[in-house]
PDB file of C-alpha atoms in Angstrom:
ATOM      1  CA  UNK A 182     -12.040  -8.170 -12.011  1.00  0.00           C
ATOM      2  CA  UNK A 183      -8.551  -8.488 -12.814  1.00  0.00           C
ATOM      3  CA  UNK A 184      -5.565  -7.368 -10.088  1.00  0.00           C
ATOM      4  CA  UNK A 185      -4.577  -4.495 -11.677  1.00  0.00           C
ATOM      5  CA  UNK A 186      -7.768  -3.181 -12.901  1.00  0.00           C
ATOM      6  CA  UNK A 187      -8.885  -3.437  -9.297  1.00  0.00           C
ATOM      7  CA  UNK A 188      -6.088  -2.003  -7.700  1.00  0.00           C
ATOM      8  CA  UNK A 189      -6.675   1.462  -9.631  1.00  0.00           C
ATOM      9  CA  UNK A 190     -10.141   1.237  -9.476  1.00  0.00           C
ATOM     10  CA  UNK A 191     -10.079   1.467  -5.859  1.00  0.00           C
ATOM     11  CA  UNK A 192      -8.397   4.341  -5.884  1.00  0.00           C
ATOM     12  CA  UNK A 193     -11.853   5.885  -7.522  1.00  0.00           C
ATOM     13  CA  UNK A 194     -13.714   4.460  -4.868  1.00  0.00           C
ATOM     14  CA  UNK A 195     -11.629   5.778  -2.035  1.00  0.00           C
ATOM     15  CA  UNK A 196     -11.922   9.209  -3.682  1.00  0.00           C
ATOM     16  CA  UNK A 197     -15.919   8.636  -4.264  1.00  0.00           C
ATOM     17  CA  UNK A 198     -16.524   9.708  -1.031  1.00  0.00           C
ATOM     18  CA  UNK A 199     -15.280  13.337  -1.633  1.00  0.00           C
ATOM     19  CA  UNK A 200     -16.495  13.037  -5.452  1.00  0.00           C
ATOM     20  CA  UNK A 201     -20.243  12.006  -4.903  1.00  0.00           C
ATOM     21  CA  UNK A 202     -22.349  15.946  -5.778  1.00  0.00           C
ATOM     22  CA  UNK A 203     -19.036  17.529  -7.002  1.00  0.00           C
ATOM     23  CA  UNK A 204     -17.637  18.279 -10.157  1.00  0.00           C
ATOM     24  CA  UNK A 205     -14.503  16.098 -10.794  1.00  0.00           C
ATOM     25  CA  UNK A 206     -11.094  16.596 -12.869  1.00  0.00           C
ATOM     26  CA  UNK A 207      -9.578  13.441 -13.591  1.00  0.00           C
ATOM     27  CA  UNK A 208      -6.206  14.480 -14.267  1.00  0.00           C
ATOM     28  CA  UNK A 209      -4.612  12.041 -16.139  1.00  0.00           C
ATOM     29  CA  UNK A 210      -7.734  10.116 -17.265  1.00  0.00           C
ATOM     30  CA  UNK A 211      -6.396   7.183 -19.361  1.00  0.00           C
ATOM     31  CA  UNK A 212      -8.545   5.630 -21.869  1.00  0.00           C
ATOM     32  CA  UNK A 213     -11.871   7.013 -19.142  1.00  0.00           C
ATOM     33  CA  UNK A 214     -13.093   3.896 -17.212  1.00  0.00           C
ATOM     34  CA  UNK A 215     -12.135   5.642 -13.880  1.00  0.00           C
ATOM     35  CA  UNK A 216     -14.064   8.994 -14.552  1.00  0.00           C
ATOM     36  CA  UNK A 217     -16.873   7.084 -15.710  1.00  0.00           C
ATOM     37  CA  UNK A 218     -17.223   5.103 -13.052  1.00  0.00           C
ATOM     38  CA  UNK A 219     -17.496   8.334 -10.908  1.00  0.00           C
ATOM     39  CA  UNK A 220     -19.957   9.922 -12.741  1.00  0.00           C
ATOM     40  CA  UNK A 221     -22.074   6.771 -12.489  1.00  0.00           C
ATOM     41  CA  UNK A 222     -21.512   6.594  -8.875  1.00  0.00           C
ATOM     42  CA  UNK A 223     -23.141  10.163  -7.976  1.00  0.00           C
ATOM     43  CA  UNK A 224     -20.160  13.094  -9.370  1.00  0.00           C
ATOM     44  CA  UNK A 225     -22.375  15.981 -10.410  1.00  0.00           C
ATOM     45  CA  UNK A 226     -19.603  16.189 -13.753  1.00  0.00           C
ATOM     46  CA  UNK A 227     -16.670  14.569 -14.630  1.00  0.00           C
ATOM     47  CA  UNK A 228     -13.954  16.144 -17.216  1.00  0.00           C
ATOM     48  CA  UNK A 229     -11.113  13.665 -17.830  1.00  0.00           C
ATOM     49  CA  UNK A 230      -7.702  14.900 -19.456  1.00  0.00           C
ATOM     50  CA  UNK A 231      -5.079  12.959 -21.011  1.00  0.00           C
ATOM     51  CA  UNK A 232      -2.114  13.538 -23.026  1.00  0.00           C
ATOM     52  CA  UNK A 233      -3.087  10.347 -25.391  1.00  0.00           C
ATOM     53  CA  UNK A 234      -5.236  11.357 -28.337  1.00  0.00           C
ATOM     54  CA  UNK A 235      -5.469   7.188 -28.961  1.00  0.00           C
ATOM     55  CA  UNK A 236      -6.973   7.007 -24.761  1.00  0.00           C
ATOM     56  CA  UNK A 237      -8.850  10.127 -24.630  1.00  0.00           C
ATOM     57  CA  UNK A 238     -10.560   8.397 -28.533  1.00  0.00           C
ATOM     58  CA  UNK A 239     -11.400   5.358 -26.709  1.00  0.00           C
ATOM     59  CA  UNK A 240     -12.664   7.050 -23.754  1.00  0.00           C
ATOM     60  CA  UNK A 241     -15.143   9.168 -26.376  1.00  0.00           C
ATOM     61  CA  UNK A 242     -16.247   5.770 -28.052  1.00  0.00           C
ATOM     62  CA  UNK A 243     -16.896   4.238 -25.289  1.00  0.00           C
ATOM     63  CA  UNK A 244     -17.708   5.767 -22.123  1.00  0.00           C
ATOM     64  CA  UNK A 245     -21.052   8.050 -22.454  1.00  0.00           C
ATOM     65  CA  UNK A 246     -22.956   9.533 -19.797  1.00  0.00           C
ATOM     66  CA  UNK A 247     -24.458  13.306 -19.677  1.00  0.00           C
ATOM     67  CA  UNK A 248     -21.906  15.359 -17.987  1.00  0.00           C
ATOM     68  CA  UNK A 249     -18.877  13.643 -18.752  1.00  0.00           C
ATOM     69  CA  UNK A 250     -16.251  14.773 -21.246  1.00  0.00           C
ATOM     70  CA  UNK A 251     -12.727  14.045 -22.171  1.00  0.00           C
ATOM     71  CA  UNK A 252     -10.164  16.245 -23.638  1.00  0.00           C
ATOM     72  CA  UNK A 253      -6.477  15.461 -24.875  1.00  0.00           C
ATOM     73  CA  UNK A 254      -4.284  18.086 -23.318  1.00  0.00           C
ATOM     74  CA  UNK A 255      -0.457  18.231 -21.682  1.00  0.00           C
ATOM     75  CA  UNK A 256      -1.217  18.740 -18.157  1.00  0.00           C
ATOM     76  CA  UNK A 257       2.256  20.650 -18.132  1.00  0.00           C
ATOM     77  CA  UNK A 258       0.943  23.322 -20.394  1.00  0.00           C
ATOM     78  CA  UNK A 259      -1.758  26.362 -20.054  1.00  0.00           C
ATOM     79  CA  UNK A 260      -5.171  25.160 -19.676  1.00  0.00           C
ATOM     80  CA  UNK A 261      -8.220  26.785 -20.954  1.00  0.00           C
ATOM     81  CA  UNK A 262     -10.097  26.016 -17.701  1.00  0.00           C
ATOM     82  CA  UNK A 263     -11.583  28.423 -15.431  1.00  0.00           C
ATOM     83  CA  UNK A 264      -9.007  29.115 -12.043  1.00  0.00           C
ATOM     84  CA  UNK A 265     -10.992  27.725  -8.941  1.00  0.00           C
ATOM     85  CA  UNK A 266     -13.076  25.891 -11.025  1.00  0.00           C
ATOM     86  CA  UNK A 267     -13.464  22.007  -9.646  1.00  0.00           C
ATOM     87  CA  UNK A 268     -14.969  20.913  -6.340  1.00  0.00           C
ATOM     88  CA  UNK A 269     -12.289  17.597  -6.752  1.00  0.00           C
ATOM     89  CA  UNK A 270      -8.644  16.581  -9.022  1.00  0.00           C
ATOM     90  CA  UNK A 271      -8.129  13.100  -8.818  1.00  0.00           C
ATOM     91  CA  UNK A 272      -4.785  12.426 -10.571  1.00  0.00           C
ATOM     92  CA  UNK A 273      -3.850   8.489 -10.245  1.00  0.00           C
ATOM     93  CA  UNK A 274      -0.580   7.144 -11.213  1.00  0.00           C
ATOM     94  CA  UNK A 275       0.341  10.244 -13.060  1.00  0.00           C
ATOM     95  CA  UNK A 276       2.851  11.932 -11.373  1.00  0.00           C
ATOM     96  CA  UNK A 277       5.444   9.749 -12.060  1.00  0.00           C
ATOM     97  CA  UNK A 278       5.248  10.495 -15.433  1.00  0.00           C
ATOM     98  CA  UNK A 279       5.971  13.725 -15.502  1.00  0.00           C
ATOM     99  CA  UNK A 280       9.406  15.573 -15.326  1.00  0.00           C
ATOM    100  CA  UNK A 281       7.912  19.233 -15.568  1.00  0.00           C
ATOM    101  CA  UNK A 282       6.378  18.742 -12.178  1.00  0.00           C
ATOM    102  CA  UNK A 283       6.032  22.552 -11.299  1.00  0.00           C
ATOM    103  CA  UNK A 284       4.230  23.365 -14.135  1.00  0.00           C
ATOM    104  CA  UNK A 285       1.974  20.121 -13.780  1.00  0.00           C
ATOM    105  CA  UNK A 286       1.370  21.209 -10.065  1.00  0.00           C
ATOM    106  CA  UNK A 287       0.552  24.648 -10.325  1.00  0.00           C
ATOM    107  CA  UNK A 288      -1.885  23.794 -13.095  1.00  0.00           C
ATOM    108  CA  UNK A 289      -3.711  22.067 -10.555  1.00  0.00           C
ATOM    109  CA  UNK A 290      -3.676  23.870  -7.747  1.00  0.00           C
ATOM    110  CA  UNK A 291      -4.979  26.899  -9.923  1.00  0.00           C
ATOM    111  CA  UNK A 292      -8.349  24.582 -11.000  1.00  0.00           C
ATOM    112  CA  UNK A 293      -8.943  23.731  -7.517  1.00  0.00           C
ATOM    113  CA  UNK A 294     -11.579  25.438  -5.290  1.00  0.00           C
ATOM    114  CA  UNK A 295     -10.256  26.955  -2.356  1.00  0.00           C
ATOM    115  CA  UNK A 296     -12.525  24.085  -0.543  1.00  0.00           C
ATOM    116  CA  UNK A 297     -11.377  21.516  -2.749  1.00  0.00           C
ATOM    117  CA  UNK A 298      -9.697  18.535  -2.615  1.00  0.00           C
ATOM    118  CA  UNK A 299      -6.614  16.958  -4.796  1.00  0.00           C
ATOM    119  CA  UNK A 300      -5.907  13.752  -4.328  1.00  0.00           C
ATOM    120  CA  UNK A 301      -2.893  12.132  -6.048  1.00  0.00           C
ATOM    121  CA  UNK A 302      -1.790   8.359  -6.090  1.00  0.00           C
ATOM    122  CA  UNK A 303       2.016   7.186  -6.716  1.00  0.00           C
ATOM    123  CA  UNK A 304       3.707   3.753  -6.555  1.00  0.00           C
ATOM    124  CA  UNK A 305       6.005   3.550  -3.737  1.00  0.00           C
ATOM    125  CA  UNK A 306       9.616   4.071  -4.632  1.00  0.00           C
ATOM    126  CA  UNK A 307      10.523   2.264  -1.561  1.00  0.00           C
ATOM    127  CA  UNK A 308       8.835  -0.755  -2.727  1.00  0.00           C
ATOM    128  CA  UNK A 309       9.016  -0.775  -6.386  1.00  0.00           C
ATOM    129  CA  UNK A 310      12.557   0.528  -7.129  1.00  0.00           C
ATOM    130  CA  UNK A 311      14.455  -0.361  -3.647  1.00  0.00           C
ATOM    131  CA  UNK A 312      17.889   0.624  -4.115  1.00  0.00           C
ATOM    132  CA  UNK A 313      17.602   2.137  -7.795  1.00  0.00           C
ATOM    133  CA  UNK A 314      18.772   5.411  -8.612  1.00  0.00           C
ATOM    134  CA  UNK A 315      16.125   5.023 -11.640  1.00  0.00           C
ATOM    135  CA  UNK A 316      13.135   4.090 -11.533  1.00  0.00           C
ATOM    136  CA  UNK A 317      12.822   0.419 -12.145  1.00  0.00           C
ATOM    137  CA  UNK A 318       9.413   1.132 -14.790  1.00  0.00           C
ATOM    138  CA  UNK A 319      11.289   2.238 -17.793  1.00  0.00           C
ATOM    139  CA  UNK A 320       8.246   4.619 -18.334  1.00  0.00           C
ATOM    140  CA  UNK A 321       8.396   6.355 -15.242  1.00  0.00           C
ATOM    141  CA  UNK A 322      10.499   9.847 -15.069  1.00  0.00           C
ATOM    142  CA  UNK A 323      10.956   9.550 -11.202  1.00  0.00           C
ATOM    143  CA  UNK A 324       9.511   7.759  -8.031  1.00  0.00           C
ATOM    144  CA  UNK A 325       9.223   9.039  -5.011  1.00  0.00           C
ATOM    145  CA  UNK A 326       9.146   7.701  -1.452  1.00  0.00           C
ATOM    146  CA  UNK A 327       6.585   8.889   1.317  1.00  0.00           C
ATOM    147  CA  UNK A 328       8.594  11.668   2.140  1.00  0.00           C
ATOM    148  CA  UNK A 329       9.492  12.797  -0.926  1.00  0.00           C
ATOM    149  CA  UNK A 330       6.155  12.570  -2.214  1.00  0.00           C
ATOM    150  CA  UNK A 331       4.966  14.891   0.617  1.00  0.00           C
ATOM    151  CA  UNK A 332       7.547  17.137   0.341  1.00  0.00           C
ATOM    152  CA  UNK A 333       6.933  17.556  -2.936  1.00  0.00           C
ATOM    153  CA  UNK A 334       2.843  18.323  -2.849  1.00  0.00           C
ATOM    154  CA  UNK A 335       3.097  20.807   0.453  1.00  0.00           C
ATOM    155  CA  UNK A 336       5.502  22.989  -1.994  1.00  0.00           C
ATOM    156  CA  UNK A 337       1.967  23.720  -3.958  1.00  0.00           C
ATOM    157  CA  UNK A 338      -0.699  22.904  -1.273  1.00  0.00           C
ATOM    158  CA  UNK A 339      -1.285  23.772   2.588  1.00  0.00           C
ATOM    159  CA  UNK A 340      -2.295  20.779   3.589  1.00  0.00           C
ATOM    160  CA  UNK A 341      -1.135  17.104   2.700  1.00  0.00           C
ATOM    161  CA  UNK A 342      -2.701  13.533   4.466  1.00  0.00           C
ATOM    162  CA  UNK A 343      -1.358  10.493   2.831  1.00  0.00           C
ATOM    163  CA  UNK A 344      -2.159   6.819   2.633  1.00  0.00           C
ATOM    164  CA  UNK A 345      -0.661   3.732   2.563  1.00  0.00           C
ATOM    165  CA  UNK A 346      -2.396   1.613  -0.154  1.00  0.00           C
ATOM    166  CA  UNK A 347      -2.103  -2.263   0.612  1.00  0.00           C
ATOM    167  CA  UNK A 348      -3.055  -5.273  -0.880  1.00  0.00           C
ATOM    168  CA  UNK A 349      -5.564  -7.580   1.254  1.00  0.00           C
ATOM    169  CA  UNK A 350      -4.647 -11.072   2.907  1.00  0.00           C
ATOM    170  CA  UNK A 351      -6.619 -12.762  -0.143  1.00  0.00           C
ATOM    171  CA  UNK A 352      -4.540 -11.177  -3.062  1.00  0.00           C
ATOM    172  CA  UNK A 353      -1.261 -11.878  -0.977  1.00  0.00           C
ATOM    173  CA  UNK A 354      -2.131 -15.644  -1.347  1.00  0.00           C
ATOM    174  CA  UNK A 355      -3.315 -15.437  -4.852  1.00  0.00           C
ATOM    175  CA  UNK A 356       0.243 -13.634  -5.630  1.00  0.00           C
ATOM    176  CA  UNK A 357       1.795 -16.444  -3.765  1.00  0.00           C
ATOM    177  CA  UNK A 358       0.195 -19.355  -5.579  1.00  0.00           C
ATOM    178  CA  UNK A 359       1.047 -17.668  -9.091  1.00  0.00           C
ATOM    179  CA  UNK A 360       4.415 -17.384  -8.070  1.00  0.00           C
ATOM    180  CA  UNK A 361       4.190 -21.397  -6.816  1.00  0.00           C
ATOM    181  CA  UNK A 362       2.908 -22.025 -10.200  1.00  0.00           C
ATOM    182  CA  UNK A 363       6.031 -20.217 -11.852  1.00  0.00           C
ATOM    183  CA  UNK A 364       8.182 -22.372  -9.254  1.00  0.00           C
ATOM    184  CA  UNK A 365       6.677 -25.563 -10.376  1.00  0.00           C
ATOM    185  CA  UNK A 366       6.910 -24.850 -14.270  1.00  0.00           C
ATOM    186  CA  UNK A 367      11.461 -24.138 -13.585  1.00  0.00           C
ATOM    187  CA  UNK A 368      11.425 -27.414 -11.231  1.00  0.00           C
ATOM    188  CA  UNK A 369       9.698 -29.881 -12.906  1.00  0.00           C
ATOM    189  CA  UNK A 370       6.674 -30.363 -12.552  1.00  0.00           C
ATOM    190  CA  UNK A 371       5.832 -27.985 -15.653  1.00  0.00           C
ATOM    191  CA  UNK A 372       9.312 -28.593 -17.262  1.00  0.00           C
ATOM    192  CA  UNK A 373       7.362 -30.616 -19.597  1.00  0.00           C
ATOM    193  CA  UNK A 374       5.024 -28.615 -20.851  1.00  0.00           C
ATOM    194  CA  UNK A 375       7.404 -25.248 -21.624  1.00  0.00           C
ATOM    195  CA  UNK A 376       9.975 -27.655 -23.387  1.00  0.00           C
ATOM    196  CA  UNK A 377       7.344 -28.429 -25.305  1.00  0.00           C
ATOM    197  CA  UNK A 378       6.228 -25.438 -26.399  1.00  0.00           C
ATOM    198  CA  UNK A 379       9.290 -23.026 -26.367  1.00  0.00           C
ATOM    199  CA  UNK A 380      10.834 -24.050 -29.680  1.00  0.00           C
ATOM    200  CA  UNK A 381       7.698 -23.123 -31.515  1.00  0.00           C
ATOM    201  CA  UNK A 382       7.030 -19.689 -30.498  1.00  0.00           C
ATOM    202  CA  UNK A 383       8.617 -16.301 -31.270  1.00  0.00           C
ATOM    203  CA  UNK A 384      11.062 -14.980 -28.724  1.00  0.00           C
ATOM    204  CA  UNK A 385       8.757 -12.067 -27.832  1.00  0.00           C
ATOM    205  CA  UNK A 386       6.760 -14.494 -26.230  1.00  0.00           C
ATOM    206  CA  UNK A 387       8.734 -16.914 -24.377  1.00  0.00           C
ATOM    207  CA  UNK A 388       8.900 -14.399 -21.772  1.00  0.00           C
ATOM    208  CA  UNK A 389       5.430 -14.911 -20.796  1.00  0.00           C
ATOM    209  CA  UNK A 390       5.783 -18.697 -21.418  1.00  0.00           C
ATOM    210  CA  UNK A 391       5.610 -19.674 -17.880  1.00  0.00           C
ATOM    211  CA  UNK A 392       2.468 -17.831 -17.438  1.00  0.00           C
ATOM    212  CA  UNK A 393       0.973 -20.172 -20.205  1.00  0.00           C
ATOM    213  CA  UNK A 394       2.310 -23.506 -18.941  1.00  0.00           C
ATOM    214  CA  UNK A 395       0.761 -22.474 -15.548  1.00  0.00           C
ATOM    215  CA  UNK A 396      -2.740 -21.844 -17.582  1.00  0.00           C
ATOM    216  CA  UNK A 397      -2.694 -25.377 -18.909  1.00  0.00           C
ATOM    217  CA  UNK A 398      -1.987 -26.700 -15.949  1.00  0.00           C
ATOM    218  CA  UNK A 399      -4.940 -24.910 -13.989  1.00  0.00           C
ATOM    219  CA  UNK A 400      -7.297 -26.886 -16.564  1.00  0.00           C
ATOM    220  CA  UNK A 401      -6.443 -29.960 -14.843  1.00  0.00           C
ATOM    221  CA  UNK A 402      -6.490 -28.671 -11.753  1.00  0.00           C
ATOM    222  CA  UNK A 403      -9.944 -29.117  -9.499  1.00  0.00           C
ATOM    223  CA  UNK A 404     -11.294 -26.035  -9.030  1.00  0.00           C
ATOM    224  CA  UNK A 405     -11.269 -25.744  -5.419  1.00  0.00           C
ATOM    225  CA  UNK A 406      -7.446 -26.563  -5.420  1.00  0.00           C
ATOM    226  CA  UNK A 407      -6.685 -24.208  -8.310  1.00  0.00           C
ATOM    227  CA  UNK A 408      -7.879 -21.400  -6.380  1.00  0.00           C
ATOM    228  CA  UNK A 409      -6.993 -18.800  -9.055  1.00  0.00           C
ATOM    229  CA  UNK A 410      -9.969 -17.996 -10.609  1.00  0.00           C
ATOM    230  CA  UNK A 411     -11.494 -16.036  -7.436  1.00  0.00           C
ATOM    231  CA  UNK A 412     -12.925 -12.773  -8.325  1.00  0.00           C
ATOM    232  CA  UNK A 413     -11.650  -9.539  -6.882  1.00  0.00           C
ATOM    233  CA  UNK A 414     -13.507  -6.428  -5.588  1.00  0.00           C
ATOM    234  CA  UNK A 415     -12.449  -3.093  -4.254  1.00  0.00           C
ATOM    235  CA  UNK A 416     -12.396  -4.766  -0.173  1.00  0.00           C
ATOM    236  CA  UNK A 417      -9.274  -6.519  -1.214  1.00  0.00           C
ATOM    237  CA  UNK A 418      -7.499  -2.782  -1.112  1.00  0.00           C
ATOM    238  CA  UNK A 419      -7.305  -1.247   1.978  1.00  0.00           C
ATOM    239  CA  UNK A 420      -6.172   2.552   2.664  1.00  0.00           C
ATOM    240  CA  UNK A 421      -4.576   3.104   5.640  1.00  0.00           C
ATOM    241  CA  UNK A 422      -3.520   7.063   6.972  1.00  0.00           C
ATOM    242  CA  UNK A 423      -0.415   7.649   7.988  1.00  0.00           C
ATOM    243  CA  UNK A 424       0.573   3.939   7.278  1.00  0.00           C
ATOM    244  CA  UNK A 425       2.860   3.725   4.168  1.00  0.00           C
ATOM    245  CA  UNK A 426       6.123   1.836   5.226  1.00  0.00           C
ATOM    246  CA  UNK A 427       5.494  -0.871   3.556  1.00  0.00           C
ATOM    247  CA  UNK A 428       2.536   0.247   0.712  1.00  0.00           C
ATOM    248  CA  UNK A 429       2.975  -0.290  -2.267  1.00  0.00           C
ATOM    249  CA  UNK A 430       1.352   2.965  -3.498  1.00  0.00           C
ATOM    250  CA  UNK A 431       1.160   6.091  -1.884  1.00  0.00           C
ATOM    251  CA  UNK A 432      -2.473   8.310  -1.764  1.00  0.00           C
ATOM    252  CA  UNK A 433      -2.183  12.039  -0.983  1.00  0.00           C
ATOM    253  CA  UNK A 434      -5.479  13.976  -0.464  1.00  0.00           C
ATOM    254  CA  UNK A 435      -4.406  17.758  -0.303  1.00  0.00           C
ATOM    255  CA  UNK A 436      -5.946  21.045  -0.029  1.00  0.00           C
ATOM    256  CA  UNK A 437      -5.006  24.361  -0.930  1.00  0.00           C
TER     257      UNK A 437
END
């Protein structure tokens, strides 16, 4: 499983545990893989929302399973859901997307059951924009710090907990040896190889040149030495309460 796909799929199985029996809004659904992995894992019924017809098409295509539907809707507009109507809201990597953030929250907040959970997930501004008055994602409205991002959620619910999501030991050293590998293609050792190929290809792609010298060179590479292949699973993503310093994205399960 690649990095990123991981990552964000752990989210869905740190929120399985409050999911499993209950019906699910995934708020913010994407092209679906998330809220079908929940309703194979044991959600009684899983509606996914998303404000892209071309995701929430995909998601129809290709993720099927009785009691799981997808609609494309602006979270930041009325709803024609039922108030108090899902056991769970799971909205991943959304917020930051958002600049009508009242309306978004409220929306919410009205779906939830009064013994309901809503559990949100945010980069870290602290950690992915230090020092920018902008976010550094072009594509992101605004990031917010732990504070802020608590702040924020206890305007709309009672009760906020939030996590600290980090990145095991394992994908630290994987990071590490990728970045080695970029090292070694701008000092020499790979100079070759993206001299070689720079001049014939577009300059949309040189930017992800170094990535392909550092393929090439993992072909020659023994496979124990390479060490890039390993496969990842949700273990190398841990969630820690209260413990979001130095996390790179922040999890907030709230209730209202």
């Amino acid at each position: 499983m690649a990095e990123g796909t991981c990552e964000h799929l752990s989210r869905y199985k740190f929120a399985l545990q409050y999911a499993k029996g209950r019906s699910v809004l995934d708020a913010g659904c994407g092209s679906g893989y998330g809220a079908h992995f929940l309703k194979l894992e044991g959600a009684s019924m899983v509606y996914g929302i998303d404000i892209s017809a071309r995701a929430i098409g995909y998601a129809r295509q290709n993720f099927l399973a009785e009691g799981l539907d997808f609609e494309c809707t602006d979270l930041t507009k009325t709803l024609n859901l039922k108030d108090r109507y899902f056991d769970v809201i799971i909205s991943f990597e959304i917020i930051e997307h958002i600049k009508d953030t009242a309306a978004y929250l409220s929306n919410l907040a009205r779906l939830l059951k009064g013994d309901g959970y809503c559990i949100f997930s945010t980069p870290n501004r602290d950690i992915n924009s230090p020092g920018w008055s902008i976010p550094h994602n072009s594509y992101h409205v605004k990031e917010y710090n732990a504070s802020e991002f608590q702040d924020l959620l206890n305007g709309y619910f009672s009760t906020s907990v939030l996590f600290g999501q980090y990145p095991s030991r394992r994908i630290i050293d994987l990071r590490k040896r990728k970045l080695g590998l970029r090292k070694m293609a701008y000092d020499g050792k790979l100079a070759h190889i993206y001299q070689s190929i720079a001049p014939i290809l577009p300059n949309r792609l040189r930017r992800n040149l170094v990535d392909v010298a550092g393929a090439i060179y993992l072909m020659f590479k023994k496979p124990s030495s390479a060490g890039l292949g390993e496969k990842l699973d949700f273990s190398d993503f841990l969630f820690i309460e209260d413990d979001f310093k130095d996390a790179e994205h922040l999890l907030a399960i709230c209730r209202i």
